[in-house]
C-alpha cells in the first residue's frame, strides 16, 4: 500500500504498529508529487500569495535535486530498497512513526530501519524483484563515486525512458564517466549497449517468471541469467541465523529483528530482554515483540508477563489484550484468558478476528452458546472469513444442529475450496449420514492428520473396502502411534483378513497404551481362545469383567463360559 498509493488521511489511534489500517475516505491511487517532494500545500499557497518570489516558492517544497546525495537517494530508497523479500524482517518501521509519515529530505532511518542476512550466509549475491538500490550500492561504480552515483544519474523520474528508447540516454550516462578512448581498447563500438552487457536482465529469485534489470553494474556478469529457475517455496528456503542492520543501526530494534519472524529466536530473546532492561523504552511495542517471541518459544508465563508490561503502557489496546489471552490459555488457565479476550472486544468491538478468537476460547471452555454468538458477531463484521464459518459450523455440529452446521461448512468451502479442516468436518458428517461416497470425496481433501486418517479408515471399513481401510488406519498410526483405539480397530481388521499375529500385537499395544481397555481385552481373549490358548484367553476375559459397562461384562462372562470356566 505504502509504495503504490498517495498519502491517505489516517484517523488518530490507527497509525501505530499493529493497529487496524483505517483510512479516512478513499485511498488515493497511484503515487503523486508528494511522494518525492513532500507536502505541497504550503508551496501552492506561497506561489499564489500576494507577492511571491522565486526563492520563497522554491524553499517551500523539497526538491530532491538540491538534497545531499545520500538524502536524495533515500527518496527513491523508501520504495526501491528491499534487502530481501523474505521475512527477516527486511525492514521495521519505527514504532513512533505512522505508515505514511516519511518526509523527503529526512534520514530514511528516522522512519524505518533496514535489515539483511548476515555476511557468510550465502545470501550476498541474492537478486530479487525490488532490489534496485540494494544492488546499485554493491556496484564498484557506486562505491568509487563516493555516493555521487544515484538513481537520478540515469533516471529522470518525470520522464522514464523504457526499452530501446532509453538506451541512447543510458549509454551516454555511462560514457560521461568512462573515457571512450579507454573503452575502445576492448570490443566496444559506437553502438555498444552498455546496459545490456553490464546490467543485464535476469530472473529474480522471488518472482521467477519474469526478467528485470539487475542494477549491480558488473564488468563480466554471469551467463545465462534469463534461464528458468525453480520457484522457491517451503521451509528449506527460509533463513535461520543472525539478522544484521543494513545502514544505520539501533541496538534495540536490531534485537527486535532477531525475534520478529523467529529467525534468531533462541539468541534473540535474551538479547531483546537485555536491550529492554538497558534502554527502558516507553513504547509498548517492544514488550509486545518480547511477548510474541516468548510465546513462540513456548514460555507462556514469561510471555504473559511481557504482555502485561506492554498493557501498562497502553491499557486500552485490543491487540494487546488479545495477545495476552494466548499464553494464559497455554499455561492452562481458564478464567483469565477469557477475561482478557472480553477486554479485547470491549476495547475495540469492530475487530472480527478478536470476536472469532473469543468464540474459540468460549467453545474450548464448554460455553457453546456464547461461542456461537461471538462467531456470528465476527461474521457480521467479516462475512468472508472461511475460518470463522468453519468454527461456527464445528460448534453447531457439536450441539446437534447438523443442518445449520452444514450450511456454515459449505460457506467456508465457497470462500476457500481447499480448506482441509472443513473437508474433514463434512467428511465426518457425510459418513455419519451413511453418504459414504461423499464422505470419501471429502476425506481425500481433508489432509493427512492422524484423526482424519483414522476416520477415513473407519469409513472405508464400513464400505467393506478393507485393503484401503487398512492403509489409512496405518497412516493414522504413522502420524500418531499413541492411539489405543486405532490399534484396536486395526487389530480387528487384521484379524478379519487372517493376519492373526499382527492383530494380537495391535490388541496388546492398545492395552499397553490404555490399561483396562475392555474391548481390546475381549478381542484378544476371543482370538486366544480360538487359538486354543485357554489360560491366556481366560485372563483377558477376567480383566474385561472389571469394566463398568454391563454389556462388556456379559460378553466377558460368555467368553469364560465358552471355555468351561465359571465367571
Coordinates of C-alpha atoms in Angstrom, one line a residue:
X1 CA 0.0 0.0 0.0
X2 CA 2.7 2.4 1.0
X3 CA 4.6 2.3 -2.3
X4 CA 1.8 2.2 -4.7
X5 CA -0.6 4.9 -3.5
X6 CA -0.7 8.5 -2.5
X7 CA -1.0 9.7 1.1
X8 CA -4.3 9.0 2.8
X9 CA -5.7 10.6 6.0
X10 CA -5.3 8.2 8.9
X11 CA -7.6 8.7 12.0
X12 CA -5.8 9.1 15.4
X13 CA -5.1 5.8 17.0
X14 CA -4.6 3.9 13.8
X15 CA -1.1 4.9 12.9
X16 CA 0.9 2.8 15.5
X17 CA 2.3 -0.6 14.8
X18 CA -0.3 -3.4 15.0
X19 CA -3.3 -1.1 14.7
X20 CA -6.1 -1.8 12.2
X21 CA -5.3 0.1 8.9
X22 CA -8.1 2.6 8.7
X23 CA -8.1 5.5 6.2
X24 CA -10.5 8.4 6.3
X25 CA -12.1 8.5 2.8
X26 CA -10.8 6.7 -0.3
X27 CA -7.1 5.8 -0.5
X28 CA -5.7 7.9 -3.4
X29 CA -4.5 5.5 -6.0
X30 CA -1.0 5.9 -7.5
X31 CA 1.9 8.0 -6.2
X32 CA 1.8 11.7 -6.6
X33 CA 4.1 14.7 -6.3
X34 CA 4.1 14.5 -2.5
X35 CA 5.9 11.1 -2.6
X36 CA 9.1 12.7 -3.7
X37 CA 8.6 16.4 -2.9
X38 CA 6.8 16.3 0.5
X39 CA 3.6 18.2 1.3
X40 CA 2.7 20.7 -1.4
X41 CA 0.1 22.8 0.3
X42 CA 2.4 25.5 1.5
X43 CA 4.2 25.5 -1.8
X44 CA 0.9 26.2 -3.6
X45 CA -0.2 28.9 -1.1
X46 CA 3.2 30.6 -1.4
X47 CA 3.0 30.7 -5.2
X48 CA -0.5 32.1 -5.0
X49 CA 0.4 34.7 -2.4
X50 CA 0.3 38.4 -2.8
X51 CA 4.0 38.9 -3.6
X52 CA 5.6 35.5 -4.3
X53 CA 9.3 35.4 -5.2
X54 CA 11.2 32.5 -6.7
X55 CA 13.3 31.9 -3.6
X56 CA 10.4 31.6 -1.3
X57 CA 8.5 29.4 -3.7
X58 CA 11.5 27.0 -4.0
X59 CA 12.1 26.9 -0.3
X60 CA 8.5 26.0 0.4
X61 CA 8.9 22.5 -1.0
X62 CA 11.5 19.7 -1.1
X63 CA 13.4 19.4 -4.4
X64 CA 15.5 16.2 -4.2
X65 CA 18.0 17.6 -6.7
X66 CA 19.1 20.1 -4.0
X67 CA 19.4 17.5 -1.3
X68 CA 22.7 15.9 -0.2
X69 CA 23.4 12.8 -2.3
X70 CA 22.5 10.3 0.5
X71 CA 19.2 12.1 1.3
X72 CA 18.3 12.4 -2.3
X73 CA 18.9 8.7 -2.9
X74 CA 16.7 7.8 0.1
X75 CA 13.8 9.5 -1.6
X76 CA 14.0 6.6 -4.1
X77 CA 15.1 4.1 -1.5
X78 CA 11.9 4.5 0.5
X79 CA 10.3 2.1 -2.1
X80 CA 13.1 0.8 -4.2
X81 CA 15.3 -0.5 -1.4
X82 CA 14.4 -4.0 -0.4
X83 CA 17.2 -6.0 1.1
X84 CA 15.1 -9.1 0.7
X85 CA 11.5 -10.1 0.2
X86 CA 12.0 -12.9 2.7
X87 CA 10.7 -12.4 6.2
X88 CA 13.8 -11.5 8.2
X89 CA 12.3 -8.8 8.7
X90 CA 13.8 -6.8 5.9
X91 CA 12.6 -3.5 7.5
X92 CA 11.0 -2.3 10.7
X93 CA 9.1 1.0 10.8
X94 CA 10.0 2.9 14.0
X95 CA 7.2 2.5 16.4
X96 CA 6.6 6.2 16.8
X97 CA 6.1 6.7 13.1
X98 CA 2.9 6.4 11.2
X99 CA 2.9 4.3 8.0
X100 CA 2.9 7.3 5.6
X101 CA 4.9 9.7 7.8
X102 CA 8.2 9.7 5.9
X103 CA 9.1 13.1 4.6
X104 CA 11.6 13.5 1.7
X105 CA 14.7 15.1 2.9
X106 CA 14.8 13.5 6.4
X107 CA 17.0 10.4 7.0
X108 CA 15.2 7.3 5.9
X109 CA 16.4 5.6 9.1
X110 CA 14.4 8.1 11.2
X111 CA 11.4 6.5 9.6
X112 CA 12.4 2.8 9.2
X113 CA 15.4 0.6 9.7
X114 CA 16.5 -2.0 7.2
X115 CA 18.0 -5.4 8.0
X116 CA 19.8 -8.0 6.0
X117 CA 21.1 -11.6 6.0
X118 CA 24.4 -12.0 7.9
X119 CA 27.7 -12.0 6.0
X120 CA 28.8 -15.5 5.1
X121 CA 25.2 -16.8 5.0
X122 CA 25.4 -17.4 1.2
X123 CA 23.0 -14.6 0.5
X124 CA 25.5 -12.0 -0.6
X125 CA 24.6 -12.1 -4.3
X126 CA 20.9 -12.5 -4.0
X127 CA 18.8 -10.8 -6.7
X128 CA 15.2 -10.0 -6.0
X129 CA 12.5 -8.0 -7.7
X130 CA 12.7 -4.8 -5.7
X131 CA 16.4 -4.7 -5.2
X132 CA 17.4 -1.7 -7.4
X133 CA 19.0 0.4 -4.7
X134 CA 20.4 -2.6 -2.8
X135 CA 22.2 -3.9 -5.9
X136 CA 23.3 -0.5 -7.2
X137 CA 25.0 0.1 -3.9
X138 CA 27.1 -3.1 -4.4
X139 CA 28.4 -1.8 -7.7
X140 CA 32.0 -0.7 -8.0
X141 CA 30.8 2.3 -10.0
X142 CA 28.7 3.4 -7.0
X143 CA 31.4 2.7 -4.4
X144 CA 34.1 4.7 -6.3
X145 CA 31.7 7.6 -6.9
X146 CA 31.7 8.2 -3.2
X147 CA 27.9 8.3 -3.3
X148 CA 27.5 10.7 -6.2
X149 CA 26.1 8.0 -8.5
X150 CA 22.4 7.7 -7.7
X151 CA 19.2 6.7 -9.3
X152 CA 18.7 10.1 -10.9
X153 CA 22.1 9.9 -12.6
X154 CA 20.4 7.6 -15.1
X155 CA 16.6 8.1 -14.5
X156 CA 14.6 11.2 -14.9
X157 CA 11.6 10.5 -12.5
X158 CA 9.4 12.8 -14.5
X159 CA 10.1 11.1 -17.9
X160 CA 11.2 7.4 -17.5
X161 CA 12.6 6.1 -20.8
X162 CA 12.0 2.4 -21.2
X163 CA 13.2 -0.3 -23.6
X164 CA 15.1 0.7 -26.8
X165 CA 14.0 4.3 -26.5
X166 CA 16.1 4.7 -23.3
X167 CA 19.3 3.0 -24.5
X168 CA 21.0 6.1 -26.1
X169 CA 20.5 8.1 -22.9
X170 CA 21.7 5.4 -20.6
X171 CA 24.7 4.7 -22.7
X172 CA 25.6 8.4 -22.7
X173 CA 25.4 8.4 -18.9
X174 CA 28.0 5.6 -18.8
X175 CA 30.3 7.4 -21.2
X176 CA 30.3 10.6 -19.1
X177 CA 32.3 8.7 -16.6
X178 CA 34.1 6.0 -18.7
X179 CA 36.6 7.5 -21.2
X180 CA 35.5 6.5 -24.7
X181 CA 39.2 6.1 -25.7
X182 CA 39.8 3.5 -22.9
X183 CA 36.5 1.8 -23.7
X184 CA 37.6 1.5 -27.4
X185 CA 40.6 -0.7 -26.4
X186 CA 38.2 -3.6 -25.7
X187 CA 35.5 -4.9 -28.0
X188 CA 33.3 -1.9 -27.9
X189 CA 31.7 0.0 -30.8
X190 CA 29.9 3.3 -31.0
X191 CA 26.6 1.4 -30.9
X192 CA 27.5 -0.8 -27.9
X193 CA 24.8 -1.4 -25.4
X194 CA 26.4 -0.7 -22.0
X195 CA 23.3 -1.7 -20.0
X196 CA 22.7 -4.9 -22.0
X197 CA 26.2 -6.1 -21.2
X198 CA 26.9 -4.7 -17.8
X199 CA 23.4 -4.5 -16.2
X200 CA 21.7 -7.4 -18.0
X201 CA 18.2 -8.5 -17.4
X202 CA 17.9 -11.6 -15.2
X203 CA 15.3 -13.7 -13.3
X204 CA 14.7 -12.6 -9.7
X205 CA 14.8 -15.4 -7.1
X206 CA 11.4 -14.3 -5.7
X207 CA 9.5 -13.7 -9.0
X208 CA 10.9 -16.3 -11.3
X209 CA 8.6 -15.9 -14.2
X210 CA 9.8 -12.5 -15.3
X211 CA 13.1 -10.8 -16.1
X212 CA 14.2 -7.4 -14.8
X213 CA 17.3 -5.3 -15.0
X214 CA 20.0 -6.1 -12.4
X215 CA 21.2 -2.7 -11.1
X216 CA 24.5 -4.1 -9.9
X217 CA 26.9 -2.9 -12.5
X218 CA 29.4 -5.6 -13.3
X219 CA 32.3 -5.9 -15.6
X220 CA 31.5 -9.5 -16.5
X221 CA 28.1 -10.7 -15.3
X222 CA 27.4 -14.4 -15.2
X223 CA 26.0 -16.0 -18.3
X224 CA 22.5 -17.5 -18.9
X225 CA 20.9 -15.1 -16.4
X226 CA 17.5 -15.4 -18.2
X227 CA 17.3 -19.2 -18.0
X228 CA 14.4 -20.6 -16.0
X229 CA 14.9 -21.1 -12.2
X230 CA 12.6 -23.1 -9.9
X231 CA 10.1 -21.4 -7.6
X232 CA 11.3 -21.3 -4.0
X233 CA 8.7 -22.3 -1.5
X234 CA 8.8 -24.1 1.8
X235 CA 10.9 -24.1 4.9
X236 CA 14.1 -25.2 3.1
X237 CA 14.3 -21.7 1.7
X238 CA 13.7 -19.9 4.9
X239 CA 16.7 -18.2 6.6
X240 CA 17.8 -19.1 10.1
X241 CA 20.5 -17.1 11.8
X242 CA 21.7 -13.6 12.7
X243 CA 19.8 -10.6 11.3
X244 CA 22.1 -7.7 10.8
X245 CA 21.4 -4.0 10.3
X246 CA 21.7 -2.6 6.8
X247 CA 22.7 1.1 7.1
X248 CA 22.1 3.0 10.3
X249 CA 21.9 0.8 13.4
X250 CA 19.8 0.9 16.6
X251 CA 20.6 -1.8 19.1
X252 CA 17.1 -2.1 20.4
X253 CA 15.5 -2.5 17.0
X254 CA 18.2 -4.9 15.9
X255 CA 17.3 -7.1 18.9
X256 CA 13.7 -6.9 17.9
X257 CA 14.7 -8.0 14.4
X258 CA 16.1 -11.3 15.7
X259 CA 12.8 -12.4 17.0
X260 CA 10.1 -10.8 14.8
X261 CA 10.0 -13.7 12.4
X262 CA 11.8 -16.2 14.7
X263 CA 15.0 -16.1 12.5
X264 CA 17.3 -16.0 15.5
X265 CA 14.8 -16.7 18.3
X266 CA 17.0 -18.6 20.8
X267 CA 19.7 -15.9 20.9
X268 CA 17.4 -13.1 20.2
X269 CA 15.2 -13.4 23.3
X270 CA 18.0 -12.7 25.8
X271 CA 19.3 -10.0 23.6
X272 CA 16.0 -8.2 23.4
X273 CA 15.5 -8.7 27.2
X274 CA 18.9 -7.1 27.8
X275 CA 18.2 -4.2 25.5
X276 CA 14.8 -3.5 27.1
X277 CA 16.5 -3.6 30.5
X278 CA 19.2 -1.3 29.3
X279 CA 17.1 1.3 27.4
X280 CA 13.9 1.1 29.3
X281 CA 11.7 2.0 26.3
X282 CA 8.3 3.7 26.8
X283 CA 6.8 2.2 23.7
X284 CA 4.6 -0.9 24.3
X285 CA 5.6 -2.5 21.0
X286 CA 9.0 -3.6 22.3
X287 CA 7.3 -5.5 25.1
X288 CA 4.8 -7.0 22.7
X289 CA 7.5 -8.3 20.5
X290 CA 9.2 -9.9 23.5
X291 CA 5.8 -11.4 24.5
X292 CA 5.4 -12.8 20.9
X293 CA 8.9 -14.2 21.0
X294 CA 8.4 -15.9 24.3
X295 CA 5.1 -17.3 23.1
X296 CA 6.8 -18.8 20.0
X297 CA 9.5 -20.3 22.4
X298 CA 6.7 -21.9 24.4
X299 CA 7.4 -20.0 27.6
X300 CA 3.8 -18.8 28.3
X301 CA 4.3 -17.5 31.8
X302 CA 7.1 -15.2 30.7
X303 CA 5.2 -14.3 27.6
X304 CA 2.1 -13.2 29.7
X305 CA 4.4 -11.1 31.9
X306 CA 5.8 -9.3 28.9
X307 CA 2.3 -8.6 27.5
X308 CA 1.2 -7.2 30.9
X309 CA 4.2 -4.8 30.8
X310 CA 3.0 -3.7 27.4
X311 CA -0.5 -3.2 28.7
X312 CA 0.8 -1.0 31.5
X313 CA 1.9 1.4 28.7
X314 CA -1.2 1.0 26.5
X315 CA -4.0 -0.3 28.7
X316 CA -6.8 0.2 26.1
X317 CA -5.1 -1.9 23.4
X318 CA -7.5 -4.5 22.0
X319 CA -4.5 -6.1 20.3
X320 CA -2.5 -6.5 23.5
X321 CA -5.4 -7.9 25.4
X322 CA -5.9 -10.5 22.6
X323 CA -2.2 -11.4 22.7
X324 CA -2.3 -11.8 26.5
X325 CA -5.1 -14.4 26.2
X326 CA -2.9 -16.8 24.2
X327 CA -0.2 -17.5 26.8
X328 CA -2.7 -17.5 29.6
X329 CA -4.6 -20.3 27.9
X330 CA -1.4 -22.1 27.0
X331 CA -0.5 -22.0 30.7
X332 CA -3.7 -23.9 31.5
X333 CA -5.7 -21.0 32.9
X334 CA -9.4 -20.6 32.1
X335 CA -10.9 -17.5 33.6
X336 CA -8.0 -15.1 33.0
X337 CA -7.7 -15.7 29.2
X338 CA -11.5 -15.3 28.9
X339 CA -11.4 -12.1 30.8
X340 CA -8.5 -10.9 28.5
X341 CA -10.4 -11.7 25.3
X342 CA -13.6 -10.0 26.7
X343 CA -11.5 -6.8 27.4
X344 CA -10.1 -7.0 23.8
X345 CA -13.6 -7.0 22.2
X346 CA -14.7 -4.3 24.6
X347 CA -11.7 -2.1 23.7
X348 CA -12.5 -2.5 20.0
X349 CA -15.8 -4.2 19.1
X350 CA -15.1 -3.9 15.4
X351 CA -12.3 -6.4 15.2
X352 CA -13.7 -9.6 13.6
X353 CA -10.6 -11.7 14.4
X354 CA -10.9 -11.0 18.1
X355 CA -14.6 -12.0 18.2
X356 CA -13.5 -15.2 16.4
X357 CA -10.8 -15.9 18.9
X358 CA -13.2 -15.2 21.8
X359 CA -15.6 -17.7 20.3
X360 CA -12.8 -20.3 20.1
X361 CA -11.9 -19.8 23.7
X362 CA -15.6 -19.9 24.8
X363 CA -16.1 -23.1 22.9
X364 CA -13.0 -24.8 24.4
X365 CA -14.4 -23.9 27.9
X366 CA -17.7 -25.5 27.1
X367 CA -19.8 -22.4 26.6
X368 CA -21.1 -23.2 23.2
X369 CA -24.0 -20.7 23.3
X370 CA -21.7 -17.8 23.9
X371 CA -19.2 -19.1 21.3
X372 CA -22.0 -19.2 18.6
X373 CA -22.9 -15.6 19.5
X374 CA -19.2 -14.5 19.2
X375 CA -18.7 -16.3 15.9
X376 CA -21.8 -14.6 14.5
X377 CA -20.6 -11.2 15.6
X378 CA -17.3 -11.9 13.9
X379 CA -19.1 -12.9 10.7
X380 CA -21.3 -9.8 10.8
X381 CA -18.1 -7.8 10.6
X382 CA -16.3 -10.1 8.1
X383 CA -18.7 -12.4 6.2
X384 CA -15.9 -13.7 4.1
X385 CA -13.9 -15.4 6.9
X386 CA -13.7 -19.0 5.9
X387 CA -12.1 -19.8 9.3
X388 CA -15.0 -18.3 11.2
X389 CA -17.6 -20.1 9.1
X390 CA -15.7 -23.3 9.8
X391 CA -15.5 -22.6 13.6
X392 CA -19.2 -21.8 13.8
X393 CA -20.1 -25.0 11.8
X394 CA -18.0 -27.1 14.2
X395 CA -19.8 -25.8 17.3
X396 CA -23.2 -26.2 15.7
X397 CA -22.4 -29.8 14.8
X398 CA -21.3 -30.4 18.4
X399 CA -24.7 -29.3 19.8
X400 CA -26.6 -31.4 17.2
X401 CA -27.6 -28.6 14.8
X402 CA -26.4 -30.6 11.8
X403 CA -28.3 -28.8 9.0
X404 CA -27.1 -25.3 10.2
X405 CA -23.6 -26.7 10.6
X406 CA -23.5 -28.0 7.1
X407 CA -24.6 -24.6 5.7
X408 CA -21.6 -23.0 7.5
X409 CA -19.2 -25.6 6.2
X410 CA -20.5 -25.1 2.7
X411 CA -20.0 -21.3 3.1
X412 CA -16.4 -21.9 4.2
X413 CA -15.6 -24.0 1.2
X414 CA -17.1 -21.4 -1.2
X415 CA -14.6 -19.0 0.2
X416 CA -11.7 -21.5 0.4
X417 CA -12.3 -24.6 -1.7
X418 CA -9.2 -26.4 -0.4
X419 CA -9.9 -25.8 3.3
X420 CA -8.8 -29.2 4.7
X421 CA -10.4 -28.7 8.1
X422 CA -13.8 -28.0 6.6
X423 CA -13.5 -31.0 4.3
X424 CA -12.7 -33.1 7.4
X425 CA -15.9 -31.9 9.2
X426 CA -18.0 -32.6 6.1
X427 CA -16.5 -36.0 5.6
X428 CA -17.3 -37.0 9.2
X429 CA -20.8 -35.6 8.8
X430 CA -21.4 -37.4 5.5
X431 CA -20.1 -40.7 6.9
X432 CA -22.5 -40.4 9.9
X433 CA -25.4 -40.0 7.5
X434 CA -24.3 -43.0 5.5
X435 CA -23.4 -41.0 2.5
X436 CA -20.1 -42.8 2.2
X437 CA -19.1 -41.8 -1.4
X438 CA -19.5 -38.1 -0.5
X439 CA -17.5 -38.8 2.7
X440 CA -14.7 -40.4 0.8
X441 CA -14.6 -37.4 -1.6
X442 CA -14.1 -35.0 1.4
X443 CA -11.7 -37.3 3.2
X444 CA -9.4 -37.2 0.1
X445 CA -9.2 -33.4 0.7
X446 CA -9.1 -33.4 4.5
X447 CA -5.3 -33.8 5.0
X448 CA -3.0 -36.4 6.4
X449 CA -3.6 -35.8 10.1
X450 CA -4.0 -38.8 12.4
X451 CA -7.6 -38.1 13.3
X452 CA -8.6 -37.7 9.6
X453 CA -6.9 -40.8 8.5
X454 CA -8.4 -42.8 11.3
X455 CA -11.9 -41.6 10.5
X456 CA -11.2 -42.2 6.8
X457 CA -10.2 -45.8 7.6
X458 CA -13.3 -46.4 9.6
X459 CA -15.5 -45.2 6.8
X460 CA -13.7 -47.4 4.2
X461 CA -14.1 -50.4 6.6
X462 CA -17.9 -49.7 6.8
X463 CA -17.9 -49.7 3.0
X464 CA -16.1 -53.2 3.1
X465 CA -13.1 -51.7 1.3
X466 CA -10.8 -53.4 3.8
X467 CA -7.4 -53.1 2.0
X468 CA -7.9 -49.3 1.6
X469 CA -9.1 -49.1 5.2
X470 CA -6.0 -50.8 6.4
X471 CA -3.8 -48.3 4.5
X472 CA -5.5 -45.3 6.1
X473 CA -5.6 -46.8 9.6
X474 CA -1.8 -47.4 9.3
X475 CA -1.3 -43.9 8.1
X476 CA -3.1 -42.6 11.1
X477 CA -0.8 -44.6 13.4
X478 CA 2.2 -43.5 11.4
X479 CA 1.2 -39.9 12.1
X480 CA 0.5 -40.6 15.8
X481 CA 1.4 -44.1 17.2
X482 CA -0.2 -43.3 20.6
X483 CA -3.8 -44.1 19.6
X484 CA -5.1 -47.1 21.5
X485 CA -8.5 -47.0 19.7
X486 CA -6.7 -47.0 16.3
X487 CA -4.6 -50.0 17.4
X488 CA -7.8 -51.9 18.5
X489 CA -9.7 -51.2 15.2
X490 CA -6.7 -52.1 13.1
X491 CA -6.3 -55.3 15.1
X492 CA -9.9 -56.2 14.3
X493 CA -9.4 -55.5 10.6
X494 CA -6.2 -57.6 10.5
X495 CA -8.0 -60.4 12.3
X496 CA -10.8 -60.4 9.8
X497 CA -8.3 -60.9 6.9
X498 CA -6.5 -63.7 8.8
X499 CA -3.3 -61.9 10.0
X500 CA -3.6 -63.2 13.5
X501 CA -0.2 -62.4 15.0
X502 CA -0.3 -58.8 13.7
X503 CA -3.9 -58.5 15.1
X504 CA -2.8 -59.8 18.5
X505 CA 0.1 -57.3 18.5
X506 CA -2.2 -54.4 17.9
X507 CA -4.6 -55.5 20.7
X508 CA -1.7 -55.8 23.1
X509 CA -0.4 -52.3 22.1
X510 CA -3.9 -50.9 22.6
X511 CA -3.9 -52.4 26.2
X512 CA -0.4 -51.1 26.9
X513 CA -1.4 -47.6 25.9
X514 CA -4.7 -47.7 27.7
X515 CA -4.6 -50.2 30.7
X516 CA -8.0 -51.7 31.3
X517 CA -9.2 -51.2 27.7
X518 CA -12.0 -53.7 28.0
X519 CA -12.8 -54.0 24.2
X520 CA -9.2 -54.8 23.4
X521 CA -9.2 -57.4 26.3
X522 CA -12.3 -59.0 24.8
X523 CA -10.9 -59.1 21.3
X524 CA -7.6 -60.5 22.4
X525 CA -9.3 -63.1 24.7
X526 CA -11.5 -64.3 21.8
X527 CA -8.5 -64.5 19.5
X528 CA -6.5 -66.5 22.0
X529 CA -9.5 -68.8 22.7
X530 CA -9.8 -69.6 19.0
X531 CA -6.1 -70.5 19.0
X532 CA -6.5 -72.8 22.0
X533 CA -4.7 -70.6 24.5
X534 CA -7.3 -71.2 27.2
X535 CA -5.4 -69.8 30.2
X536 CA -4.3 -66.6 28.5
X537 CA -7.8 -66.1 27.0
X538 CA -9.4 -66.6 30.4
X539 CA -7.1 -63.9 31.9
X540 CA -8.1 -61.4 29.2
X541 CA -11.9 -62.1 29.8
X542 CA -11.4 -61.7 33.6
X543 CA -9.7 -58.3 33.0
X544 CA -12.7 -57.3 30.8
X545 CA -15.1 -58.3 33.6
X546 CA -13.9 -55.4 35.7
X547 CA -15.3 -52.9 33.2
X548 CA -18.3 -50.8 34.5
X549 CA -20.2 -51.4 31.3
X550 CA -22.7 -54.3 31.9
X551 CA -22.7 -55.3 28.2
X552 CA -18.9 -55.7 28.3
X553 CA -19.1 -57.8 31.5
X554 CA -21.8 -60.0 29.9
X555 CA -19.6 -60.7 26.8
X556 CA -16.7 -61.5 29.1
X557 CA -18.8 -63.9 31.1
X558 CA -19.9 -65.6 27.9
X559 CA -16.3 -65.9 26.8
X560 CA -15.4 -67.6 30.1
X561 CA -18.4 -69.9 29.9
X562 CA -17.4 -71.0 26.4
X563 CA -14.1 -72.0 27.9
X564 CA -15.9 -74.0 30.5
X565 CA -14.9 -71.6 33.3
X566 CA -17.4 -70.2 35.7
X567 CA -17.3 -66.4 35.8

